[in-house]
């Protein structure tokens, strides 16, 4: 089992920045690919970014490219999402997820999920 707990969400003005940590506990953190997804009210869950177990490889969804950065610190068992130049349409519940093996942009591939942290961007 891997337990994931997101934090760092809140209310921010458009154009601002937020950094979301996701703390993990349980099995060996460095064995898992990790990802961020988000879900806005009335919309389907959307892939944001994924990172390989070592942190060497990253892949971003279209909405995150150029503005968001995914990273991880395996010594601290923590995943991060740095979000810059936030837009109103970035408002969503942000969730972190873990899976064995390679990362994926498909949520159905992930075995473990956190409960999420709410990000609200005001105009």
PDB file of C-alpha atoms in Angstrom:
ATOM      1  CA  UNK A   1       0.000   0.000   0.000  1.00  0.00           C
ATOM      2  CA  UNK A   2       1.024   3.570  -0.685  1.00  0.00           C
ATOM      3  CA  UNK A   3      -0.681   6.431   1.112  1.00  0.00           C
ATOM      4  CA  UNK A   4      -0.691   9.805  -0.621  1.00  0.00           C
ATOM      5  CA  UNK A   5      -1.604  13.136   0.948  1.00  0.00           C
ATOM      6  CA  UNK A   6      -1.776  16.324  -1.097  1.00  0.00           C
ATOM      7  CA  UNK A   7      -1.508  19.834   0.327  1.00  0.00           C
ATOM      8  CA  UNK A   8      -0.724  23.378  -0.755  1.00  0.00           C
ATOM      9  CA  UNK A   9      -4.002  24.217  -2.455  1.00  0.00           C
ATOM     10  CA  UNK A  10      -5.884  27.418  -1.880  1.00  0.00           C
ATOM     11  CA  UNK A  11      -7.225  30.583  -3.447  1.00  0.00           C
ATOM     12  CA  UNK A  12      -4.908  32.490  -5.773  1.00  0.00           C
ATOM     13  CA  UNK A  13      -5.384  35.269  -8.285  1.00  0.00           C
ATOM     14  CA  UNK A  14      -4.983  34.662 -11.979  1.00  0.00           C
ATOM     15  CA  UNK A  15      -1.343  35.007 -12.965  1.00  0.00           C
ATOM     16  CA  UNK A  16      -0.153  33.782  -9.588  1.00  0.00           C
ATOM     17  CA  UNK A  17       1.709  30.641  -8.566  1.00  0.00           C
ATOM     18  CA  UNK A  18       1.219  27.697  -6.244  1.00  0.00           C
ATOM     19  CA  UNK A  19       3.337  24.722  -5.290  1.00  0.00           C
ATOM     20  CA  UNK A  20       1.549  21.514  -4.417  1.00  0.00           C
ATOM     21  CA  UNK A  21       3.354  18.836  -2.407  1.00  0.00           C
ATOM     22  CA  UNK A  22       2.151  15.251  -2.202  1.00  0.00           C
ATOM     23  CA  UNK A  23       3.601  13.297   0.703  1.00  0.00           C
ATOM     24  CA  UNK A  24       3.815   9.530   0.407  1.00  0.00           C
ATOM     25  CA  UNK A  25       4.159   6.765   2.953  1.00  0.00           C
ATOM     26  CA  UNK A  26       4.117   3.021   2.803  1.00  0.00           C
ATOM     27  CA  UNK A  27       6.056   1.084   0.230  1.00  0.00           C
ATOM     28  CA  UNK A  28       9.313   2.227  -1.343  1.00  0.00           C
ATOM     29  CA  UNK A  29       8.523   5.579  -2.880  1.00  0.00           C
ATOM     30  CA  UNK A  30      11.269   5.422  -5.483  1.00  0.00           C
ATOM     31  CA  UNK A  31       9.745   2.300  -7.065  1.00  0.00           C
ATOM     32  CA  UNK A  32       6.682   4.161  -8.294  1.00  0.00           C
ATOM     33  CA  UNK A  33       5.875   6.435 -11.178  1.00  0.00           C
ATOM     34  CA  UNK A  34       3.824   9.381  -9.966  1.00  0.00           C
ATOM     35  CA  UNK A  35       1.373  11.735 -11.565  1.00  0.00           C
ATOM     36  CA  UNK A  36      -0.893  14.691 -11.021  1.00  0.00           C
ATOM     37  CA  UNK A  37      -4.448  14.743 -12.280  1.00  0.00           C
ATOM     38  CA  UNK A  38      -7.159  17.314 -11.764  1.00  0.00           C
ATOM     39  CA  UNK A  39     -10.926  17.344 -11.775  1.00  0.00           C
ATOM     40  CA  UNK A  40     -13.153  20.375 -12.086  1.00  0.00           C
ATOM     41  CA  UNK A  41     -16.855  20.288 -11.183  1.00  0.00           C
ATOM     42  CA  UNK A  42     -18.892  18.734 -13.966  1.00  0.00           C
ATOM     43  CA  UNK A  43     -15.822  17.743 -15.955  1.00  0.00           C
ATOM     44  CA  UNK A  44     -13.904  14.539 -16.462  1.00  0.00           C
ATOM     45  CA  UNK A  45     -10.656  13.924 -14.659  1.00  0.00           C
ATOM     46  CA  UNK A  46      -7.758  15.423 -16.612  1.00  0.00           C
ATOM     47  CA  UNK A  47      -4.142  14.313 -16.778  1.00  0.00           C
ATOM     48  CA  UNK A  48      -1.689  17.029 -15.736  1.00  0.00           C
ATOM     49  CA  UNK A  49       1.792  15.492 -15.572  1.00  0.00           C
ATOM     50  CA  UNK A  50       3.718  12.341 -14.750  1.00  0.00           C
ATOM     51  CA  UNK A  51       7.256  11.610 -13.584  1.00  0.00           C
ATOM     52  CA  UNK A  52       9.316   8.425 -13.703  1.00  0.00           C
ATOM     53  CA  UNK A  53      10.453   6.613 -10.546  1.00  0.00           C
ATOM     54  CA  UNK A  54      13.944   8.133 -10.720  1.00  0.00           C
ATOM     55  CA  UNK A  55      12.652  11.574 -11.690  1.00  0.00           C
ATOM     56  CA  UNK A  56      14.585  11.521 -14.945  1.00  0.00           C
ATOM     57  CA  UNK A  57      11.602  11.546 -17.282  1.00  0.00           C
ATOM     58  CA  UNK A  58       8.553  13.782 -17.223  1.00  0.00           C
ATOM     59  CA  UNK A  59       5.537  14.154 -19.479  1.00  0.00           C
ATOM     60  CA  UNK A  60       2.889  16.845 -19.439  1.00  0.00           C
ATOM     61  CA  UNK A  61      -0.667  17.224 -20.534  1.00  0.00           C
ATOM     62  CA  UNK A  62      -1.397  20.001 -22.993  1.00  0.00           C
ATOM     63  CA  UNK A  63      -2.853  22.338 -20.380  1.00  0.00           C
ATOM     64  CA  UNK A  64       0.278  22.094 -18.220  1.00  0.00           C
ATOM     65  CA  UNK A  65       2.992  22.486 -20.817  1.00  0.00           C
ATOM     66  CA  UNK A  66       5.128  25.563 -20.291  1.00  0.00           C
ATOM     67  CA  UNK A  67       3.420  26.579 -17.045  1.00  0.00           C
ATOM     68  CA  UNK A  68       3.612  23.619 -14.652  1.00  0.00           C
ATOM     69  CA  UNK A  69       6.614  21.600 -13.489  1.00  0.00           C
ATOM     70  CA  UNK A  70       6.430  18.173 -11.878  1.00  0.00           C
ATOM     71  CA  UNK A  71       9.286  17.038  -9.673  1.00  0.00           C
ATOM     72  CA  UNK A  72       9.996  14.601  -6.879  1.00  0.00           C
ATOM     73  CA  UNK A  73      12.365  14.239  -3.955  1.00  0.00           C
ATOM     74  CA  UNK A  74      12.810  10.547  -3.269  1.00  0.00           C
ATOM     75  CA  UNK A  75      14.790  11.282  -0.107  1.00  0.00           C
ATOM     76  CA  UNK A  76      11.718  13.051   1.294  1.00  0.00           C
ATOM     77  CA  UNK A  77       9.080  10.762  -0.241  1.00  0.00           C
ATOM     78  CA  UNK A  78       7.439  13.803  -1.759  1.00  0.00           C
ATOM     79  CA  UNK A  79       6.046  14.699  -5.169  1.00  0.00           C
ATOM     80  CA  UNK A  80       5.622  18.332  -6.221  1.00  0.00           C
ATOM     81  CA  UNK A  81       3.707  20.334  -8.767  1.00  0.00           C
ATOM     82  CA  UNK A  82       4.889  23.890  -9.345  1.00  0.00           C
ATOM     83  CA  UNK A  83       2.151  25.859 -11.070  1.00  0.00           C
ATOM     84  CA  UNK A  84       2.911  29.257 -12.582  1.00  0.00           C
ATOM     85  CA  UNK A  85       0.839  31.762 -14.543  1.00  0.00           C
ATOM     86  CA  UNK A  86      -2.348  30.251 -13.202  1.00  0.00           C
ATOM     87  CA  UNK A  87      -5.561  30.697 -15.149  1.00  0.00           C
ATOM     88  CA  UNK A  88      -9.155  30.665 -13.954  1.00  0.00           C
ATOM     89  CA  UNK A  89      -9.611  27.438 -15.884  1.00  0.00           C
ATOM     90  CA  UNK A  90      -6.959  25.782 -13.704  1.00  0.00           C
ATOM     91  CA  UNK A  91      -9.513  25.758 -10.882  1.00  0.00           C
ATOM     92  CA  UNK A  92      -9.948  22.112  -9.866  1.00  0.00           C
ATOM     93  CA  UNK A  93      -9.301  19.450  -7.284  1.00  0.00           C
ATOM     94  CA  UNK A  94      -5.712  18.320  -7.804  1.00  0.00           C
ATOM     95  CA  UNK A  95      -4.910  14.691  -7.074  1.00  0.00           C
ATOM     96  CA  UNK A  96      -1.653  12.785  -6.973  1.00  0.00           C
ATOM     97  CA  UNK A  97      -1.418   9.147  -7.981  1.00  0.00           C
ATOM     98  CA  UNK A  98       1.136   6.332  -7.984  1.00  0.00           C
ATOM     99  CA  UNK A  99       1.699   3.228 -10.048  1.00  0.00           C
ATOM    100  CA  UNK A 100       4.391   0.627 -10.456  1.00  0.00           C
ATOM    101  CA  UNK A 101       6.458   0.653 -13.625  1.00  0.00           C
ATOM    102  CA  UNK A 102       6.333   3.419 -16.198  1.00  0.00           C
ATOM    103  CA  UNK A 103       4.199   6.510 -15.907  1.00  0.00           C
ATOM    104  CA  UNK A 104       0.991   6.929 -17.866  1.00  0.00           C
ATOM    105  CA  UNK A 105      -1.455   9.672 -18.802  1.00  0.00           C
ATOM    106  CA  UNK A 106      -4.368   7.314 -18.115  1.00  0.00           C
ATOM    107  CA  UNK A 107      -5.848   7.519 -14.663  1.00  0.00           C
ATOM    108  CA  UNK A 108      -7.099   3.955 -14.848  1.00  0.00           C
ATOM    109  CA  UNK A 109      -3.493   2.761 -14.782  1.00  0.00           C
ATOM    110  CA  UNK A 110      -2.810   4.180 -11.325  1.00  0.00           C
ATOM    111  CA  UNK A 111      -3.170   2.014  -8.261  1.00  0.00           C
ATOM    112  CA  UNK A 112      -3.008   4.583  -5.495  1.00  0.00           C
ATOM    113  CA  UNK A 113      -4.636   7.979  -5.127  1.00  0.00           C
ATOM    114  CA  UNK A 114      -4.718  10.811  -2.644  1.00  0.00           C
ATOM    115  CA  UNK A 115      -7.897  12.642  -1.711  1.00  0.00           C
ATOM    116  CA  UNK A 116      -6.843  15.840  -3.438  1.00  0.00           C
ATOM    117  CA  UNK A 117      -6.260  19.485  -2.671  1.00  0.00           C
ATOM    118  CA  UNK A 118      -8.503  22.243  -4.007  1.00  0.00           C
ATOM    119  CA  UNK A 119      -7.017  24.999  -6.148  1.00  0.00           C
ATOM    120  CA  UNK A 120      -9.220  27.986  -6.907  1.00  0.00           C
ATOM    121  CA  UNK A 121      -8.014  30.705  -9.264  1.00  0.00           C
ATOM    122  CA  UNK A 122      -9.901  33.999  -9.193  1.00  0.00           C
ATOM    123  CA  UNK A 123     -10.023  36.545 -11.995  1.00  0.00           C
TER     124      UNK A 123
END
